[in-house]
mmCIF file of C-alpha atoms in Angstrom:
data_model
loop_
_atom_site.group_PDB
_atom_site.id
_atom_site.type_symbol
_atom_site.label_atom_id
_atom_site.label_comp_id
_atom_site.label_asym_id
_atom_site.label_seq_id
_atom_site.Cartn_x
_atom_site.Cartn_y
_atom_site.Cartn_z
ATOM 1 C CA LYS A 22 -13.994 11.060 -54.112
ATOM 2 C CA ASP A 23 -15.501 8.654 -51.558
ATOM 3 C CA LEU A 24 -19.072 9.401 -52.718
ATOM 4 C CA VAL A 25 -20.766 6.917 -55.056
ATOM 5 C CA ILE A 26 -23.618 8.583 -56.971
ATOM 6 C CA LYS A 27 -26.861 6.587 -57.070
ATOM 7 C CA GLN A 28 -30.432 7.303 -58.228
ATOM 8 C CA THR A 29 -32.188 10.655 -58.528
ATOM 9 C CA LEU A 30 -34.491 11.455 -55.584
ATOM 10 C CA GLY A 31 -35.976 14.677 -56.923
ATOM 11 C CA GLU A 32 -35.741 17.328 -59.631
ATOM 12 C CA GLY A 33 -36.023 21.110 -59.736
ATOM 13 C CA SER A 34 -35.927 23.840 -62.359
ATOM 14 C CA PHE A 35 -32.128 24.134 -62.302
ATOM 15 C CA GLY A 36 -30.906 21.035 -60.534
ATOM 16 C CA ARG A 37 -31.655 17.672 -59.026
ATOM 17 C CA VAL A 38 -31.145 15.717 -55.823
ATOM 18 C CA LYS A 39 -29.336 12.389 -55.996
ATOM 19 C CA MET A 40 -28.690 9.723 -53.425
ATOM 20 C CA VAL A 41 -24.990 9.239 -52.818
ATOM 21 C CA VAL A 42 -23.317 6.573 -50.716
ATOM 22 C CA HIS A 43 -20.189 7.411 -48.756
ATOM 23 C CA ARG A 44 -17.819 4.466 -48.719
ATOM 24 C CA PRO A 45 -14.763 5.564 -46.701
ATOM 25 C CA ALA A 46 -11.432 4.150 -47.763
ATOM 26 C CA PRO A 47 -10.309 1.383 -45.367
ATOM 27 C CA THR A 48 -7.378 1.968 -43.050
ATOM 28 C CA ALA A 49 -4.797 -0.772 -42.611
ATOM 29 C CA GLY A 50 -5.341 -2.678 -39.377
ATOM 30 C CA ALA A 51 -8.638 -0.911 -38.586
ATOM 31 C CA PRO A 52 -12.167 -2.324 -38.823
ATOM 32 C CA GLU A 53 -13.878 -1.724 -42.161
ATOM 33 C CA PRO A 54 -15.565 1.708 -41.986
ATOM 34 C CA GLU A 55 -19.342 1.867 -42.199
ATOM 35 C CA SER A 56 -20.940 3.163 -45.393
ATOM 36 C CA ARG A 57 -23.702 5.758 -45.206
ATOM 37 C CA SER A 58 -26.161 7.314 -47.644
ATOM 38 C CA TYR A 59 -26.699 11.047 -48.155
ATOM 39 C CA ALA A 60 -28.757 13.273 -50.425
ATOM 40 C CA LEU A 61 -26.684 15.482 -52.731
ATOM 41 C CA LYS A 62 -28.430 18.568 -54.109
ATOM 42 C CA MET A 63 -26.755 19.572 -57.371
ATOM 43 C CA LEU A 64 -27.489 23.084 -58.661
ATOM 44 C CA SER A 65 -26.463 24.537 -61.991
ATOM 45 C CA LYS A 66 -24.682 27.872 -61.532
ATOM 46 C CA GLN A 67 -25.801 28.985 -64.991
ATOM 47 C CA GLY A 68 -29.371 27.885 -64.269
ATOM 48 C CA MET A 69 -29.432 29.837 -61.010
ATOM 49 C CA ALA A 70 -28.097 32.930 -62.761
ATOM 50 C CA ASN A 71 -30.524 32.632 -65.691
ATOM 51 C CA LYS A 72 -33.509 32.373 -63.352
ATOM 52 C CA LYS A 73 -32.146 35.066 -61.035
ATOM 53 C CA GLN A 74 -32.156 32.663 -58.098
ATOM 54 C CA VAL A 75 -28.652 33.194 -56.719
ATOM 55 C CA LYS A 76 -29.910 35.478 -53.952
ATOM 56 C CA ALA A 77 -32.654 32.983 -53.038
ATOM 57 C CA ILE A 78 -30.189 30.077 -52.841
ATOM 58 C CA LEU A 79 -27.876 32.102 -50.609
ATOM 59 C CA ALA A 80 -30.842 32.948 -48.351
ATOM 60 C CA GLU A 81 -31.693 29.236 -48.124
ATOM 61 C CA LEU A 82 -28.075 28.441 -47.286
ATOM 62 C CA ARG A 83 -28.133 31.059 -44.532
ATOM 63 C CA VAL A 84 -31.083 29.273 -42.913
ATOM 64 C CA LEU A 85 -29.516 25.823 -43.318
ATOM 65 C CA LEU A 86 -26.324 26.976 -41.613
ATOM 66 C CA LEU A 87 -28.363 28.424 -38.749
ATOM 67 C CA ILE A 88 -30.429 25.362 -37.851
ATOM 68 C CA ASN A 89 -29.614 22.079 -36.118
ATOM 69 C CA HIS A 90 -32.576 20.041 -34.901
ATOM 70 C CA PRO A 91 -33.585 16.351 -35.044
ATOM 71 C CA PHE A 92 -36.806 17.101 -36.949
ATOM 72 C CA LEU A 93 -35.229 19.390 -39.540
ATOM 73 C CA LEU A 94 -33.076 18.366 -42.488
ATOM 74 C CA HIS A 95 -29.385 18.621 -41.620
ATOM 75 C CA LEU A 96 -26.817 20.142 -43.968
ATOM 76 C CA HIS A 97 -23.468 18.335 -43.752
ATOM 77 C CA GLY A 98 -21.493 20.480 -46.147
ATOM 78 C CA THR A 99 -21.350 22.541 -49.329
ATOM 79 C CA TYR A 100 -19.043 22.110 -52.300
ATOM 80 C CA GLN A 101 -18.651 23.482 -55.794
ATOM 81 C CA SER A 102 -17.198 22.688 -59.189
ATOM 82 C CA ARG A 103 -16.860 24.955 -62.197
ATOM 83 C CA ASP A 104 -20.507 24.482 -63.206
ATOM 84 C CA LEU A 105 -22.322 23.202 -60.127
ATOM 85 C CA CYS A 106 -22.982 23.945 -56.460
ATOM 86 C CA TYR A 107 -23.498 20.977 -54.146
ATOM 87 C CA PHE A 108 -25.372 20.717 -50.842
ATOM 88 C CA LEU A 109 -24.862 17.472 -48.902
ATOM 89 C CA PHE A 110 -27.817 16.488 -46.679
ATOM 90 C CA ASP A 111 -29.024 13.538 -44.649
ATOM 91 C CA CYS A 112 -30.829 11.047 -46.865
ATOM 92 C CA ILE A 113 -34.304 10.475 -45.411
ATOM 93 C CA GLN A 114 -35.217 7.172 -47.052
ATOM 94 C CA GLY A 115 -38.802 6.697 -45.888
ATOM 95 C CA GLY A 116 -40.263 9.061 -48.469
ATOM 96 C CA GLU A 117 -42.746 11.906 -48.217
ATOM 97 C CA LEU A 118 -45.662 12.122 -45.818
ATOM 98 C CA PHE A 119 -47.616 13.106 -48.936
ATOM 99 C CA LYS A 120 -46.873 9.735 -50.527
ATOM 100 C CA ARG A 121 -47.910 7.894 -47.398
ATOM 101 C CA LEU A 122 -51.229 9.762 -47.360
ATOM 102 C CA ALA A 123 -51.786 9.206 -51.082
ATOM 103 C CA SER A 124 -51.099 5.463 -50.793
ATOM 104 C CA SER A 125 -54.002 4.851 -48.392
ATOM 105 C CA ASP A 126 -57.512 4.238 -49.711
ATOM 106 C CA ASP A 127 -58.957 7.421 -48.210
ATOM 107 C CA CYS A 128 -55.718 9.461 -48.131
ATOM 108 C CA THR A 129 -55.635 9.430 -44.315
ATOM 109 C CA ILE A 130 -53.459 7.836 -41.648
ATOM 110 C CA PRO A 131 -54.462 6.486 -38.206
ATOM 111 C CA PHE A 132 -54.983 9.010 -35.411
ATOM 112 C CA LYS A 133 -51.934 7.802 -33.449
ATOM 113 C CA ASP A 134 -49.729 8.307 -36.492
ATOM 114 C CA ALA A 135 -51.095 11.804 -37.117
ATOM 115 C CA GLN A 136 -50.594 12.670 -33.457
ATOM 116 C CA PHE A 137 -47.013 11.376 -33.621
ATOM 117 C CA TYR A 138 -46.075 13.415 -36.700
ATOM 118 C CA ALA A 139 -47.865 16.478 -35.347
ATOM 119 C CA SER A 140 -45.706 16.352 -32.215
ATOM 120 C CA HIS A 141 -42.563 16.445 -34.382
ATOM 121 C CA LEU A 142 -43.865 19.442 -36.297
ATOM 122 C CA VAL A 143 -44.644 21.291 -33.063
ATOM 123 C CA GLU A 144 -41.084 20.768 -31.828
ATOM 124 C CA ALA A 145 -39.683 21.826 -35.203
ATOM 125 C CA LEU A 146 -41.767 25.028 -35.153
ATOM 126 C CA VAL A 147 -40.734 25.802 -31.568
ATOM 127 C CA TYR A 148 -37.104 25.552 -32.632
ATOM 128 C CA LEU A 149 -37.519 27.571 -35.836
ATOM 129 C CA GLN A 150 -39.284 30.338 -33.953
ATOM 130 C CA SER A 151 -36.415 30.428 -31.437
ATOM 131 C CA LYS A 152 -34.118 31.082 -34.407
ATOM 132 C CA ARG A 153 -36.540 33.684 -35.854
ATOM 133 C CA VAL A 154 -37.050 31.531 -38.932
ATOM 134 C CA VAL A 155 -40.382 31.591 -40.760
ATOM 135 C CA TYR A 156 -40.587 28.411 -42.859
ATOM 136 C CA ARG A 157 -43.445 29.448 -45.226
ATOM 137 C CA ASP A 158 -44.043 26.187 -47.118
ATOM 138 C CA LEU A 159 -45.139 23.563 -44.606
ATOM 139 C CA LYS A 160 -46.982 20.770 -46.447
ATOM 140 C CA PRO A 161 -46.879 16.942 -46.641
ATOM 141 C CA GLU A 162 -44.545 17.038 -49.673
ATOM 142 C CA ASN A 163 -41.925 18.787 -47.521
ATOM 143 C CA ILE A 164 -42.117 16.293 -44.659
ATOM 144 C CA LEU A 165 -40.081 13.106 -45.000
ATOM 145 C CA ILE A 166 -40.212 10.003 -42.796
ATOM 146 C CA ASP A 167 -36.894 8.578 -41.643
ATOM 147 C CA ALA A 168 -35.954 4.944 -41.076
ATOM 148 C CA ARG A 169 -37.108 5.091 -37.445
ATOM 149 C CA GLY A 170 -40.530 6.462 -38.392
ATOM 150 C CA TYR A 171 -39.862 10.052 -37.325
ATOM 151 C CA ALA A 172 -40.791 13.091 -39.427
ATOM 152 C CA ARG A 173 -38.262 15.575 -40.797
ATOM 153 C CA VAL A 174 -39.039 18.933 -42.399
ATOM 154 C CA VAL A 175 -37.048 19.511 -45.596
ATOM 155 C CA ASP A 176 -36.707 22.151 -48.348
ATOM 156 C CA PHE A 177 -35.975 25.579 -46.902
ATOM 157 C CA GLY A 178 -36.279 27.411 -50.210
ATOM 158 C CA PHE A 179 -38.975 29.790 -48.915
ATOM 159 C CA ALA A 180 -37.661 30.106 -45.343
ATOM 160 C CA LYS A 181 -36.803 33.572 -44.067
ATOM 161 C CA VAL A 182 -34.842 34.792 -41.058
ATOM 162 C CA MET A 183 -36.785 37.645 -39.448
ATOM 163 C CA GLN A 184 -34.893 40.676 -38.119
ATOM 164 C CA ASP A 185 -36.707 40.561 -34.774
ATOM 165 C CA ASP A 186 -39.843 39.143 -33.160
ATOM 166 C CA ASP A 187 -41.943 42.119 -34.262
ATOM 167 C CA SER A 188 -40.909 42.182 -37.929
ATOM 168 C CA LEU A 189 -43.511 41.352 -40.567
ATOM 169 C CA ALA A 190 -43.100 39.643 -43.940
ATOM 170 C CA TYR A 191 -45.416 40.310 -46.872
ATOM 171 C CA THR A 192 -44.244 38.052 -49.701
ATOM 172 C CA LEU A 193 -46.957 35.766 -51.074
ATOM 173 C CA CYS A 194 -45.145 32.435 -51.309
ATOM 174 C CA GLY A 195 -45.781 28.803 -50.523
ATOM 175 C CA THR A 196 -48.556 26.461 -51.658
ATOM 176 C CA PRO A 197 -52.085 27.939 -52.019
ATOM 177 C CA GLU A 198 -54.039 25.385 -49.947
ATOM 178 C CA TYR A 199 -51.725 25.897 -46.949
ATOM 179 C CA LEU A 200 -51.495 29.701 -46.973
ATOM 180 C CA SER A 201 -52.855 31.679 -44.028
ATOM 181 C CA PRO A 202 -55.447 34.470 -44.351
ATOM 182 C CA GLU A 203 -52.916 37.179 -43.476
ATOM 183 C CA CYS A 204 -50.592 35.942 -46.220
ATOM 184 C CA VAL A 205 -53.399 35.834 -48.788
ATOM 185 C CA LEU A 206 -54.679 39.294 -47.815
ATOM 186 C CA GLY A 207 -51.208 40.845 -47.736
ATOM 187 C CA THR A 208 -51.618 42.302 -44.243
ATOM 188 C CA GLY A 209 -48.255 40.994 -43.030
ATOM 189 C CA TYR A 210 -47.327 37.820 -41.189
ATOM 190 C CA ARG A 211 -44.803 36.322 -38.793
ATOM 191 C CA PHE A 212 -44.278 32.853 -37.344
ATOM 192 C CA GLU A 213 -48.006 32.188 -37.052
ATOM 193 C CA ILE A 214 -48.182 31.547 -40.796
ATOM 194 C CA ASP A 215 -46.485 28.195 -40.081
ATOM 195 C CA LEU A 216 -48.940 27.453 -37.278
ATOM 196 C CA TRP A 217 -51.785 27.839 -39.759
ATOM 197 C CA ALA A 218 -50.155 25.421 -42.230
ATOM 198 C CA PHE A 219 -49.576 22.989 -39.349
ATOM 199 C CA GLY A 220 -53.317 23.051 -38.595
ATOM 200 C CA ILE A 221 -54.099 22.369 -42.253
ATOM 201 C CA ILE A 222 -51.779 19.346 -42.203
ATOM 202 C CA VAL A 223 -53.341 17.906 -39.029
ATOM 203 C CA TYR A 224 -56.770 18.201 -40.678
ATOM 204 C CA GLU A 225 -55.475 16.642 -43.908
ATOM 205 C CA MET A 226 -53.835 13.670 -42.170
ATOM 206 C CA LEU A 227 -57.132 12.755 -40.488
ATOM 207 C CA VAL A 228 -59.676 13.775 -43.152
ATOM 208 C CA GLY A 229 -57.865 13.031 -46.407
ATOM 209 C CA TYR A 230 -57.952 16.476 -47.992
ATOM 210 C CA THR A 231 -57.283 20.069 -47.007
ATOM 211 C CA PRO A 232 -60.160 22.087 -45.507
ATOM 212 C CA PHE A 233 -60.221 24.740 -48.238
ATOM 213 C CA SER A 234 -59.712 22.531 -51.295
ATOM 214 C CA ASN A 235 -62.356 22.013 -53.969
ATOM 215 C CA ASP A 236 -65.155 19.585 -53.150
ATOM 216 C CA ASP A 237 -65.163 18.016 -56.634
ATOM 217 C CA ASP A 238 -62.549 16.624 -58.988
ATOM 218 C CA GLU A 239 -62.174 19.771 -61.078
ATOM 219 C CA VAL A 240 -58.911 21.677 -61.152
ATOM 220 C CA ASP A 241 -59.137 24.342 -58.456
ATOM 221 C CA ASP A 242 -58.682 28.011 -59.197
ATOM 222 C CA MET A 243 -56.140 29.718 -56.919
ATOM 223 C CA MET A 244 -58.380 32.720 -56.298
ATOM 224 C CA ALA A 245 -61.239 30.386 -55.343
ATOM 225 C CA ILE A 246 -58.951 28.738 -52.783
ATOM 226 C CA PHE A 247 -57.955 32.151 -51.416
ATOM 227 C CA LYS A 248 -61.600 33.156 -51.077
ATOM 228 C CA ARG A 249 -62.384 30.018 -49.068
ATOM 229 C CA ILE A 250 -59.300 30.545 -46.885
ATOM 230 C CA THR A 251 -60.486 34.017 -45.926
ATOM 231 C CA LYS A 252 -64.237 33.368 -45.658
ATOM 232 C CA ALA A 253 -65.372 29.732 -45.722
ATOM 233 C CA THR A 254 -66.444 27.806 -42.625
ATOM 234 C CA ILE A 255 -64.342 24.728 -41.907
ATOM 235 C CA GLU A 256 -66.400 21.551 -42.135
ATOM 236 C CA PHE A 257 -65.457 18.572 -39.983
ATOM 237 C CA PRO A 258 -66.550 14.973 -40.675
ATOM 238 C CA ASP A 259 -68.624 13.407 -37.905
ATOM 239 C CA ALA A 260 -65.906 10.784 -37.400
ATOM 240 C CA LEU A 261 -63.491 13.335 -35.909
ATOM 241 C CA ASP A 262 -63.560 13.466 -32.117
ATOM 242 C CA ASP A 263 -64.194 16.670 -30.180
ATOM 243 C CA ARG A 264 -60.583 17.219 -29.123
ATOM 244 C CA THR A 265 -59.383 17.100 -32.730
ATOM 245 C CA VAL A 266 -62.094 19.516 -33.860
ATOM 246 C CA ASP A 267 -61.243 21.860 -30.989
ATOM 247 C CA PHE A 268 -57.511 21.638 -31.735
ATOM 248 C CA VAL A 269 -57.770 22.334 -35.454
ATOM 249 C CA THR A 270 -60.382 25.065 -34.953
ATOM 250 C CA ALA A 271 -58.154 26.839 -32.424
ATOM 251 C CA ILE A 272 -55.127 26.720 -34.719
ATOM 252 C CA LEU A 273 -57.076 27.801 -37.804
ATOM 253 C CA ALA A 274 -58.399 30.969 -36.182
ATOM 254 C CA ARG A 275 -58.412 33.607 -38.915
ATOM 255 C CA GLU A 276 -57.434 36.389 -36.537
ATOM 256 C CA GLN A 277 -53.733 35.937 -35.856
ATOM 257 C CA GLN A 278 -53.912 37.063 -32.238
ATOM 258 C CA LYS A 279 -56.556 34.419 -31.498
ATOM 259 C CA ARG A 280 -54.635 31.534 -33.051
ATOM 260 C CA LEU A 281 -53.599 28.779 -30.639
ATOM 261 C CA GLY A 282 -49.874 29.081 -30.000
ATOM 262 C CA ASN A 283 -49.729 32.776 -30.836
ATOM 263 C CA SER A 284 -50.335 34.125 -27.330
ATOM 264 C CA LEU A 285 -47.759 35.121 -24.725
ATOM 265 C CA GLU A 286 -47.521 31.436 -23.772
ATOM 266 C CA GLY A 287 -46.329 30.661 -27.288
ATOM 267 C CA LEU A 288 -46.252 27.171 -28.726
ATOM 268 C CA SER A 289 -46.419 25.594 -25.257
ATOM 269 C CA GLU A 290 -50.167 26.175 -25.675
ATOM 270 C CA VAL A 291 -50.109 23.749 -28.580
ATOM 271 C CA ARG A 292 -48.094 21.145 -26.653
ATOM 272 C CA ASP A 293 -50.479 21.399 -23.692
ATOM 273 C CA HIS A 294 -53.676 21.010 -25.720
ATOM 274 C CA HIS A 295 -55.733 17.900 -24.953
ATOM 275 C CA PHE A 296 -55.170 16.746 -28.550
ATOM 276 C CA PHE A 297 -51.805 15.516 -27.212
ATOM 277 C CA THR A 298 -52.467 15.111 -23.475
ATOM 278 C CA GLY A 299 -52.014 11.572 -22.164
ATOM 279 C CA ASP A 300 -50.728 10.205 -25.469
ATOM 280 C CA ILE A 301 -47.616 12.194 -26.368
ATOM 281 C CA ASP A 302 -44.536 12.468 -24.148
ATOM 282 C CA PHE A 303 -42.819 15.499 -25.657
ATOM 283 C CA PRO A 304 -39.426 15.015 -23.915
ATOM 284 C CA ALA A 305 -39.348 11.422 -25.209
ATOM 285 C CA ILE A 306 -40.375 12.624 -28.665
ATOM 286 C CA LEU A 307 -37.613 15.233 -28.738
ATOM 287 C CA ALA A 308 -35.070 12.643 -27.563
ATOM 288 C CA MET A 309 -36.420 10.272 -30.249
ATOM 289 C CA LYS A 310 -37.049 7.600 -27.616
ATOM 290 C CA ALA A 311 -40.795 7.233 -28.190
ATOM 291 C CA PRO A 312 -41.672 4.206 -30.351
ATOM 292 C CA ALA A 313 -43.021 5.145 -33.771
ATOM 293 C CA PRO A 314 -46.473 3.740 -34.632
ATOM 294 C CA TRP A 315 -45.293 3.067 -38.190
ATOM 295 C CA THR A 316 -41.898 2.627 -39.852
ATOM 296 C CA PRO A 317 -41.191 2.607 -43.591
ATOM 297 C CA LYS A 318 -39.807 -0.417 -45.414
ATOM 298 C CA ILE A 319 -36.166 0.249 -46.256
ATOM 299 C CA ARG A 320 -34.046 -2.517 -47.771
ATOM 300 C CA GLY A 321 -30.599 -0.996 -47.352
ATOM 301 C CA ILE A 322 -28.600 2.204 -47.376
ATOM 302 C CA ASP A 323 -29.070 2.665 -51.138
ATOM 303 C CA ASP A 324 -32.803 1.847 -51.271
ATOM 304 C CA THR A 325 -34.802 4.548 -53.119
ATOM 305 C CA SER A 326 -38.058 2.603 -53.469
ATOM 306 C CA ASN A 327 -39.977 5.137 -51.356
ATOM 307 C CA PHE A 328 -39.309 7.900 -53.907
ATOM 308 C CA ASP A 329 -40.646 8.514 -57.402
ATOM 309 C CA ASP A 330 -38.666 7.232 -60.383
ATOM 310 C CA TYR A 331 -36.676 9.690 -62.492
ATOM 311 C CA ASP A 332 -34.728 9.305 -65.707
ATOM 312 C CA ASP A 333 -31.029 9.345 -64.895
#
């Protein structure tokens, strides 16, 4: 009853996400309580049943209840009415990394910014792997920027908790341009599928497009993308420095066992790579004490200007 519903932040096939502002009732003699914004995911029970998505939503909820990390979206609570299920999340008001990329003339961001966001993603992947969670849909649309300029991974609809470190998953899911060769070929995958998508994102932040996307403006065929993922040579613009080329090349190794971060040393290999050395202080990043190179413009707790407009 203390939640004031505001604008729509996003829409799905059987629900939408709205900003809500929590305005606690004042207590006599106490200072006025501080208001705070949240994101409320509202799902139609009938819609979930009609699309046979109840099991998938419960699997997503299982992951959300398992995780707690500064660079992952936090679930504050779940509620229900007769017709709807509600998930209450942090409201990340800075908008999508995708929108930030798209708003620049060449769809890139400065190297320092890319380095900064990449360090957040590394820490998020380290944590998810420790929980045996494979995310399976890492892309700029699923990375939001908070008010302090830090990145947060959202939308755990495709995430899966693995039974053990040796288990394999085979489901083809996610977004074509970010899928790994082992996912495309159906040979089985584990946590390294997220490493591959991470490498694609680093390339995209600095180049302006994904390495296996179409070279022209025509609509790309999914099978053509898959063919390039499994066979094409990655081309790097001359403007990229050697350490970036080496970093992305090592992560986008088609053979899983050769992929940077997939050895016995694990993701510490990625942290220790000279792509980060000298510039990124990982303990400070994890403590959120490192200054962000860029912060979004946010005009208040109910500002939704960094999101697309929807008909309410």
